[in-house]
PDB file of C-alpha atoms in Angstrom:
ATOM      1  CA  ALA A   1      -3.245  14.672 -13.263  1.00  0.00           C
ATOM      2  CA  GLN A   2      -3.626  11.456 -12.094  1.00  0.00           C
ATOM      3  CA  LYS A   3      -0.327   9.552 -12.050  1.00  0.00           C
ATOM      4  CA  ILE A   4      -1.297   5.900 -11.966  1.00  0.00           C
ATOM      5  CA  THR A   5      -4.745   5.153 -13.663  1.00  0.00           C
ATOM      6  CA  GLN A   6      -6.806   1.622 -13.115  1.00  0.00           C
ATOM      7  CA  THR A   7      -9.616   2.163 -15.731  1.00  0.00           C
ATOM      8  CA  GLN A   8     -11.309  -1.194 -14.063  1.00  0.00           C
ATOM      9  CA  PRO A   9     -13.099  -0.405 -11.171  1.00  0.00           C
ATOM     10  CA  GLY A  10     -14.556  -4.040 -11.350  1.00  0.00           C
ATOM     11  CA  MET A  11     -13.710  -7.299 -13.116  1.00  0.00           C
ATOM     12  CA  PHE A  12     -15.179 -10.398 -13.186  1.00  0.00           C
ATOM     13  CA  VAL A  13     -13.089 -13.977 -14.135  1.00  0.00           C
ATOM     14  CA  GLN A  14     -14.322 -17.670 -14.453  1.00  0.00           C
ATOM     15  CA  GLU A  15     -12.040 -19.532 -11.956  1.00  0.00           C
ATOM     16  CA  LYS A  16      -9.083 -21.248 -13.737  1.00  0.00           C
ATOM     17  CA  GLU A  17      -9.090 -18.622 -16.397  1.00  0.00           C
ATOM     18  CA  ALA A  18      -6.788 -15.924 -17.199  1.00  0.00           C
ATOM     19  CA  VAL A  19      -7.463 -12.162 -16.101  1.00  0.00           C
ATOM     20  CA  THR A  20      -5.307  -9.107 -16.962  1.00  0.00           C
ATOM     21  CA  LEU A  21      -5.688  -5.835 -14.638  1.00  0.00           C
ATOM     22  CA  ASP A  22      -4.790  -2.582 -16.514  1.00  0.00           C
ATOM     23  CA  CYS A  23      -2.407  -0.028 -15.471  1.00  0.00           C
ATOM     24  CA  THR A  24      -1.068   3.230 -16.884  1.00  0.00           C
ATOM     25  CA  TYR A  25       1.023   5.503 -15.393  1.00  0.00           C
ATOM     26  CA  ASP A  26       2.491   9.022 -15.874  1.00  0.00           C
ATOM     27  CA  THR A  27       6.151   9.969 -15.159  1.00  0.00           C
ATOM     28  CA  SER A  28       8.788  12.162 -16.423  1.00  0.00           C
ATOM     29  CA  ASP A  29      11.321  10.405 -14.736  1.00  0.00           C
ATOM     30  CA  PRO A  30      13.797   8.060 -15.908  1.00  0.00           C
ATOM     31  CA  SER A  31      14.226   5.823 -13.140  1.00  0.00           C
ATOM     32  CA  TYR A  32      10.887   4.194 -11.272  1.00  0.00           C
ATOM     33  CA  GLY A  33       9.309   1.192  -9.918  1.00  0.00           C
ATOM     34  CA  LEU A  34       5.738  -0.130 -10.483  1.00  0.00           C
ATOM     35  CA  PHE A  35       4.074  -2.161  -7.860  1.00  0.00           C
ATOM     36  CA  TRP A  36       1.048  -4.619  -7.817  1.00  0.00           C
ATOM     37  CA  TYR A  37      -0.730  -4.855  -4.200  1.00  0.00           C
ATOM     38  CA  LYS A  38      -3.666  -7.436  -3.437  1.00  0.00           C
ATOM     39  CA  GLN A  39      -6.168  -6.413  -0.794  1.00  0.00           C
ATOM     40  CA  PRO A  40      -8.668  -8.986   0.215  1.00  0.00           C
ATOM     41  CA  SER A  41     -11.619  -8.259   2.377  1.00  0.00           C
ATOM     42  CA  SER A  42      -9.816  -8.632   5.702  1.00  0.00           C
ATOM     43  CA  GLY A  43      -7.668  -5.555   4.757  1.00  0.00           C
ATOM     44  CA  GLU A  44      -4.033  -6.644   4.462  1.00  0.00           C
ATOM     45  CA  MET A  45      -2.074  -5.260   1.639  1.00  0.00           C
ATOM     46  CA  ILE A  46      -0.237  -7.939  -0.098  1.00  0.00           C
ATOM     47  CA  PHE A  47       2.815  -7.134  -2.147  1.00  0.00           C
ATOM     48  CA  LEU A  48       2.610  -9.266  -5.289  1.00  0.00           C
ATOM     49  CA  ILE A  49       5.181  -8.362  -8.189  1.00  0.00           C
ATOM     50  CA  TYR A  50       7.544  -5.511  -8.786  1.00  0.00           C
ATOM     51  CA  GLN A  51       8.849  -4.009 -12.303  1.00  0.00           C
ATOM     52  CA  GLY A  52      11.786  -1.501 -12.496  1.00  0.00           C
ATOM     53  CA  SER A  53      12.007   0.841 -15.228  1.00  0.00           C
ATOM     54  CA  TYR A  54      14.983  -0.231 -16.108  1.00  0.00           C
ATOM     55  CA  ASP A  55      14.386  -3.831 -15.999  1.00  0.00           C
ATOM     56  CA  GLN A  56      14.555  -5.715 -19.687  1.00  0.00           C
ATOM     57  CA  GLN A  57      12.370  -8.754 -18.943  1.00  0.00           C
ATOM     58  CA  ASN A  58       8.766  -8.563 -17.715  1.00  0.00           C
ATOM     59  CA  ALA A  59       8.496  -9.396 -14.163  1.00  0.00           C
ATOM     60  CA  THR A  60       6.878 -12.525 -12.969  1.00  0.00           C
ATOM     61  CA  GLU A  61       6.073 -14.345  -9.675  1.00  0.00           C
ATOM     62  CA  GLY A  62       4.307 -17.540  -9.606  1.00  0.00           C
ATOM     63  CA  ARG A  63       0.644 -16.822 -11.382  1.00  0.00           C
ATOM     64  CA  TYR A  64       1.370 -13.340 -11.371  1.00  0.00           C
ATOM     65  CA  SER A  65       3.079 -11.839 -14.514  1.00  0.00           C
ATOM     66  CA  LEU A  66       3.755  -7.727 -15.461  1.00  0.00           C
ATOM     67  CA  ASN A  67       3.106  -6.932 -18.893  1.00  0.00           C
ATOM     68  CA  PHE A  68       5.487  -3.988 -19.171  1.00  0.00           C
ATOM     69  CA  GLN A  69       5.130  -1.609 -22.353  1.00  0.00           C
ATOM     70  CA  LYS A  70       7.064   0.899 -21.593  1.00  0.00           C
ATOM     71  CA  ALA A  71       6.596   3.171 -24.633  1.00  0.00           C
ATOM     72  CA  ARG A  72       2.706   2.865 -23.638  1.00  0.00           C
ATOM     73  CA  LYS A  73       3.323   3.462 -20.253  1.00  0.00           C
ATOM     74  CA  SER A  74       1.329   0.657 -18.942  1.00  0.00           C
ATOM     75  CA  ALA A  75       2.104  -2.131 -16.511  1.00  0.00           C
ATOM     76  CA  ASN A  76      -0.823  -4.505 -17.009  1.00  0.00           C
ATOM     77  CA  LEU A  77      -1.322  -7.465 -14.169  1.00  0.00           C
ATOM     78  CA  VAL A  78      -1.804 -10.850 -15.578  1.00  0.00           C
ATOM     79  CA  ILE A  79      -2.881 -13.465 -13.048  1.00  0.00           C
ATOM     80  CA  SER A  80      -3.044 -17.108 -14.997  1.00  0.00           C
ATOM     81  CA  ALA A  81      -5.208 -19.699 -13.730  1.00  0.00           C
ATOM     82  CA  SER A  82      -7.382 -17.671 -11.577  1.00  0.00           C
ATOM     83  CA  GLN A  83      -8.379 -18.922  -8.180  1.00  0.00           C
ATOM     84  CA  LEU A  84     -11.355 -18.145  -5.646  1.00  0.00           C
ATOM     85  CA  GLY A  85      -8.667 -16.884  -3.070  1.00  0.00           C
ATOM     86  CA  ASP A  86      -8.009 -14.074  -6.379  1.00  0.00           C
ATOM     87  CA  SER A  87     -10.978 -12.367  -5.411  1.00  0.00           C
ATOM     88  CA  ALA A  88      -9.891  -9.262  -3.845  1.00  0.00           C
ATOM     89  CA  MET A  89      -9.235  -5.142  -4.634  1.00  0.00           C
ATOM     90  CA  TYR A  90      -5.778  -4.913  -6.584  1.00  0.00           C
ATOM     91  CA  PHE A  91      -3.868  -1.601  -6.308  1.00  0.00           C
ATOM     92  CA  CYS A  92      -1.159  -0.757  -9.005  1.00  0.00           C
ATOM     93  CA  ALA A  93       1.450   1.790  -7.634  1.00  0.00           C
ATOM     94  CA  MET A  94       4.077   3.616  -8.535  1.00  0.00           C
ATOM     95  CA  ARG A  95       7.446   4.844  -7.064  1.00  0.00           C
ATOM     96  CA  GLU A  96       9.280   7.615  -8.801  1.00  0.00           C
ATOM     97  CA  ALA A  97      13.073   8.282  -7.964  1.00  0.00           C
ATOM     98  CA  TYR A  98      13.161  12.085  -8.293  1.00  0.00           C
ATOM     99  CA  GLY A  99       9.463  13.083  -8.392  1.00  0.00           C
ATOM    100  CA  GLY A 100       7.404  15.052  -5.691  1.00  0.00           C
ATOM    101  CA  SER A 101       6.638  11.791  -4.137  1.00  0.00           C
ATOM    102  CA  GLN A 102      10.131  11.442  -2.642  1.00  0.00           C
ATOM    103  CA  GLY A 103      10.327   7.703  -3.733  1.00  0.00           C
ATOM    104  CA  ASN A 104       7.070   6.921  -1.839  1.00  0.00           C
ATOM    105  CA  LEU A 105       4.149   5.178  -3.494  1.00  0.00           C
ATOM    106  CA  ILE A 106       1.511   6.607  -5.530  1.00  0.00           C
ATOM    107  CA  PHE A 107      -1.347   4.222  -5.811  1.00  0.00           C
ATOM    108  CA  GLY A 108      -4.122   3.996  -8.269  1.00  0.00           C
ATOM    109  CA  LYS A 109      -8.216   3.722  -7.221  1.00  0.00           C
ATOM    110  CA  GLY A 110      -7.853  -0.150  -7.434  1.00  0.00           C
ATOM    111  CA  THR A 111      -9.814  -2.874  -9.403  1.00  0.00           C
ATOM    112  CA  LYS A 112     -11.965  -5.052  -7.471  1.00  0.00           C
ATOM    113  CA  LEU A 113     -11.609  -8.608  -9.125  1.00  0.00           C
ATOM    114  CA  SER A 114     -14.160 -11.251  -8.361  1.00  0.00           C
ATOM    115  CA  VAL A 115     -13.775 -14.728  -9.481  1.00  0.00           C
ATOM    116  CA  LYS A 116     -16.658 -17.013 -10.215  1.00  0.00           C
ATOM    117  CA  PRO A 117     -16.466 -20.431  -9.610  1.00  0.00           C
TER     118      PRO A 117
ATOM    119  CA  ASP B   1      10.637 -13.106   9.667  1.00  0.00           C
ATOM    120  CA  THR B   2       8.618 -11.441   7.380  1.00  0.00           C
ATOM    121  CA  GLU B   3       5.714  -9.951   8.710  1.00  0.00           C
ATOM    122  CA  VAL B   4       4.505  -6.542  10.054  1.00  0.00           C
ATOM    123  CA  THR B   5       2.283  -6.538  12.937  1.00  0.00           C
ATOM    124  CA  GLN B   6      -0.563  -4.458  14.413  1.00  0.00           C
ATOM    125  CA  THR B   7      -2.501  -3.912  17.616  1.00  0.00           C
ATOM    126  CA  PRO B   8      -5.025  -3.478  18.245  1.00  0.00           C
ATOM    127  CA  LYS B   9      -6.933  -5.298  14.982  1.00  0.00           C
ATOM    128  CA  HIS B  10     -10.157  -3.461  16.145  1.00  0.00           C
ATOM    129  CA  LEU B  11     -10.958   0.079  17.800  1.00  0.00           C
ATOM    130  CA  VAL B  12     -13.581   2.019  19.283  1.00  0.00           C
ATOM    131  CA  MET B  13     -13.145   5.451  20.810  1.00  0.00           C
ATOM    132  CA  GLY B  14     -14.947   8.349  21.403  1.00  0.00           C
ATOM    133  CA  MET B  15     -13.815  11.549  20.590  1.00  0.00           C
ATOM    134  CA  THR B  16     -12.310  12.652  23.951  1.00  0.00           C
ATOM    135  CA  ASN B  17     -10.559   9.582  24.304  1.00  0.00           C
ATOM    136  CA  LYS B  18      -6.272   9.004  23.948  1.00  0.00           C
ATOM    137  CA  LYS B  19      -5.391   5.896  22.138  1.00  0.00           C
ATOM    138  CA  SER B  20      -2.420   4.340  20.648  1.00  0.00           C
ATOM    139  CA  LEU B  21      -1.869   2.181  17.286  1.00  0.00           C
ATOM    140  CA  LYS B  22       1.558   0.265  17.466  1.00  0.00           C
ATOM    141  CA  CYS B  23       3.187  -1.301  14.612  1.00  0.00           C
ATOM    142  CA  GLU B  24       6.032  -3.797  14.669  1.00  0.00           C
ATOM    143  CA  GLN B  25       8.632  -5.753  12.429  1.00  0.00           C
ATOM    144  CA  HIS B  26      11.753  -7.184  12.638  1.00  0.00           C
ATOM    145  CA  MET B  27      12.867  -7.661   9.250  1.00  0.00           C
ATOM    146  CA  GLY B  28      15.432  -5.009   9.870  1.00  0.00           C
ATOM    147  CA  HIS B  29      13.889  -2.226   7.436  1.00  0.00           C
ATOM    148  CA  ARG B  30      14.943   1.472   8.122  1.00  0.00           C
ATOM    149  CA  ALA B  31      11.715   2.906   6.692  1.00  0.00           C
ATOM    150  CA  MET B  32       8.074   2.521   8.503  1.00  0.00           C
ATOM    151  CA  TYR B  33       4.852   4.113   7.004  1.00  0.00           C
ATOM    152  CA  TRP B  34       1.653   4.941   8.438  1.00  0.00           C
ATOM    153  CA  TYR B  35      -1.458   5.225   5.936  1.00  0.00           C
ATOM    154  CA  LYS B  36      -5.171   5.642   6.347  1.00  0.00           C
ATOM    155  CA  GLN B  37      -7.533   3.622   4.258  1.00  0.00           C
ATOM    156  CA  LYS B  38     -11.167   4.720   3.857  1.00  0.00           C
ATOM    157  CA  ALA B  39     -13.714   2.490   2.243  1.00  0.00           C
ATOM    158  CA  LYS B  40     -12.864   1.640  -1.200  1.00  0.00           C
ATOM    159  CA  LYS B  41     -10.562   3.998  -1.565  1.00  0.00           C
ATOM    160  CA  PRO B  42      -6.657   3.780  -2.012  1.00  0.00           C
ATOM    161  CA  PRO B  43      -4.241   3.946   0.947  1.00  0.00           C
ATOM    162  CA  GLU B  44      -3.392   7.686   1.685  1.00  0.00           C
ATOM    163  CA  LEU B  45       0.213   8.230   3.035  1.00  0.00           C
ATOM    164  CA  MET B  46       0.279   9.890   6.495  1.00  0.00           C
ATOM    165  CA  PHE B  47       3.857  10.005   8.217  1.00  0.00           C
ATOM    166  CA  VAL B  48       7.020   8.538   6.778  1.00  0.00           C
ATOM    167  CA  TYR B  49       9.820   7.342   9.047  1.00  0.00           C
ATOM    168  CA  SER B  50      13.355   6.892   7.905  1.00  0.00           C
ATOM    169  CA  TYR B  51      16.272   5.482  10.078  1.00  0.00           C
ATOM    170  CA  GLU B  52      13.991   6.495  12.992  1.00  0.00           C
ATOM    171  CA  LYS B  53      13.533  10.372  12.161  1.00  0.00           C
ATOM    172  CA  LEU B  54      10.231  11.743  10.833  1.00  0.00           C
ATOM    173  CA  SER B  55      10.949  12.141   7.179  1.00  0.00           C
ATOM    174  CA  ILE B  56       7.586  12.750   5.522  1.00  0.00           C
ATOM    175  CA  ASN B  57       4.252  14.528   7.251  1.00  0.00           C
ATOM    176  CA  GLU B  58       1.639  14.810   4.746  1.00  0.00           C
ATOM    177  CA  SER B  59      -0.219  17.767   6.467  1.00  0.00           C
ATOM    178  CA  VAL B  60      -2.268  15.327   8.785  1.00  0.00           C
ATOM    179  CA  PRO B  61      -3.973  17.368  11.624  1.00  0.00           C
ATOM    180  CA  SER B  62      -1.881  17.103  15.137  1.00  0.00           C
ATOM    181  CA  ARG B  63      -4.626  15.110  16.737  1.00  0.00           C
ATOM    182  CA  PHE B  64      -2.329  12.201  15.017  1.00  0.00           C
ATOM    183  CA  SER B  65       0.927  11.901  16.674  1.00  0.00           C
ATOM    184  CA  PRO B  66       3.337   9.616  15.443  1.00  0.00           C
ATOM    185  CA  GLU B  67       6.399   7.971  17.283  1.00  0.00           C
ATOM    186  CA  CYS B  68       9.272   5.619  16.297  1.00  0.00           C
ATOM    187  CA  PRO B  69      10.576   4.518  19.791  1.00  0.00           C
ATOM    188  CA  ASN B  70      13.097   2.240  17.713  1.00  0.00           C
ATOM    189  CA  SER B  71      14.155   0.606  14.510  1.00  0.00           C
ATOM    190  CA  SER B  72      11.481  -1.807  15.036  1.00  0.00           C
ATOM    191  CA  LEU B  73       8.508  -0.064  16.222  1.00  0.00           C
ATOM    192  CA  LEU B  74       6.001   2.607  15.250  1.00  0.00           C
ATOM    193  CA  ASN B  75       3.515   4.384  16.999  1.00  0.00           C
ATOM    194  CA  LEU B  76       0.426   6.227  16.312  1.00  0.00           C
ATOM    195  CA  HIS B  77      -1.354   8.278  19.203  1.00  0.00           C
ATOM    196  CA  LEU B  78      -4.464   9.509  18.854  1.00  0.00           C
ATOM    197  CA  HIS B  79      -6.257  12.037  20.611  1.00  0.00           C
ATOM    198  CA  ALA B  80      -9.553  14.278  20.183  1.00  0.00           C
ATOM    199  CA  LEU B  81     -10.632  12.090  16.904  1.00  0.00           C
ATOM    200  CA  GLN B  82     -13.507  13.360  14.811  1.00  0.00           C
ATOM    201  CA  PRO B  83     -15.887  10.618  13.568  1.00  0.00           C
ATOM    202  CA  GLU B  84     -14.614  11.267   9.836  1.00  0.00           C
ATOM    203  CA  ASP B  85     -11.292   9.771  11.216  1.00  0.00           C
ATOM    204  CA  SER B  86     -12.885   6.263  10.910  1.00  0.00           C
ATOM    205  CA  ALA B  87     -10.845   4.405   8.673  1.00  0.00           C
ATOM    206  CA  LEU B  88      -8.359   1.300   8.193  1.00  0.00           C
ATOM    207  CA  TYR B  89      -4.943   2.495   9.589  1.00  0.00           C
ATOM    208  CA  LEU B  90      -2.238   0.679   7.892  1.00  0.00           C
ATOM    209  CA  CYS B  91       1.429   0.216   8.857  1.00  0.00           C
ATOM    210  CA  ALA B  92       3.881  -0.690   6.394  1.00  0.00           C
ATOM    211  CA  SER B  93       7.608  -1.341   6.350  1.00  0.00           C
ATOM    212  CA  SER B  94      10.352  -1.077   3.726  1.00  0.00           C
ATOM    213  CA  GLN B  95      14.451  -2.281   3.388  1.00  0.00           C
ATOM    214  CA  ASP B  96      14.582   2.023   2.715  1.00  0.00           C
ATOM    215  CA  LEU B  97      13.099   4.642   0.740  1.00  0.00           C
ATOM    216  CA  GLY B  98      11.517   3.524  -2.357  1.00  0.00           C
ATOM    217  CA  TRP B  99      11.575  -0.187  -1.990  1.00  0.00           C
ATOM    218  CA  GLU B 100       8.713  -2.482  -2.143  1.00  0.00           C
ATOM    219  CA  GLN B 101       6.505  -1.872   1.029  1.00  0.00           C
ATOM    220  CA  PHE B 102       5.645  -4.907   3.331  1.00  0.00           C
ATOM    221  CA  PHE B 103       1.992  -3.741   5.047  1.00  0.00           C
ATOM    222  CA  GLY B 104       0.360  -5.195   8.281  1.00  0.00           C
ATOM    223  CA  PRO B 105      -3.293  -6.488   8.346  1.00  0.00           C
ATOM    224  CA  GLY B 106      -3.952  -3.092   9.665  1.00  0.00           C
ATOM    225  CA  THR B 107      -6.276  -1.263  12.331  1.00  0.00           C
ATOM    226  CA  ARG B 108      -9.888  -1.011  12.231  1.00  0.00           C
ATOM    227  CA  LEU B 109     -10.484   2.052  13.654  1.00  0.00           C
ATOM    228  CA  THR B 110     -14.042   3.880  14.820  1.00  0.00           C
ATOM    229  CA  VAL B 111     -14.621   6.974  16.045  1.00  0.00           C
ATOM    230  CA  LEU B 112     -17.834   7.803  17.904  1.00  0.00           C
TER     231      LEU B 112
END
């Protein structure tokens, strides 16, 4: 079974608008972490934001925020005021404390975001 | 310095060649990783080093041989590769296992 599900293979957003990228996860570990990475066409994976399973508040980093709904097992990335440079592939990833991944990252299949001028 | 560097950026090699990919970080991180990424797919974990010891080998063929000479360096030695090994090879490091990983720019490998 997929541990990380990103249901949107591709998304379009108008410049300056906000966009939400979906991510749902599956784990029975009480302690886990959720990450979002951005990968432009150049190839480098850029760390964006992290949410721990025990964190009480949703994580925010500049224009990025994570809408963490623990009961629904979702960790959606919200990008506010989209810019042309936000066009990239976005990966959601999870780290389980005790699961088979041994603390390493499990990636979703990614969502390709295209920002239109 | 919050950077992971990788050399070379691009590599073309024949199936009988021996080559090496290099990765370096100066953030004092104790975990380092090699990933393989095919086009339009997520990265696949290959190897993990923790405190300079091989922690995880994800059933990678022996034609890929990792080496961690010291806490800042990670190499991936390549020998007798196949065309299907052509991919983007990403190196990453983290403060310790399970912490956020910081990736290098990758090496685009083409095997002819």
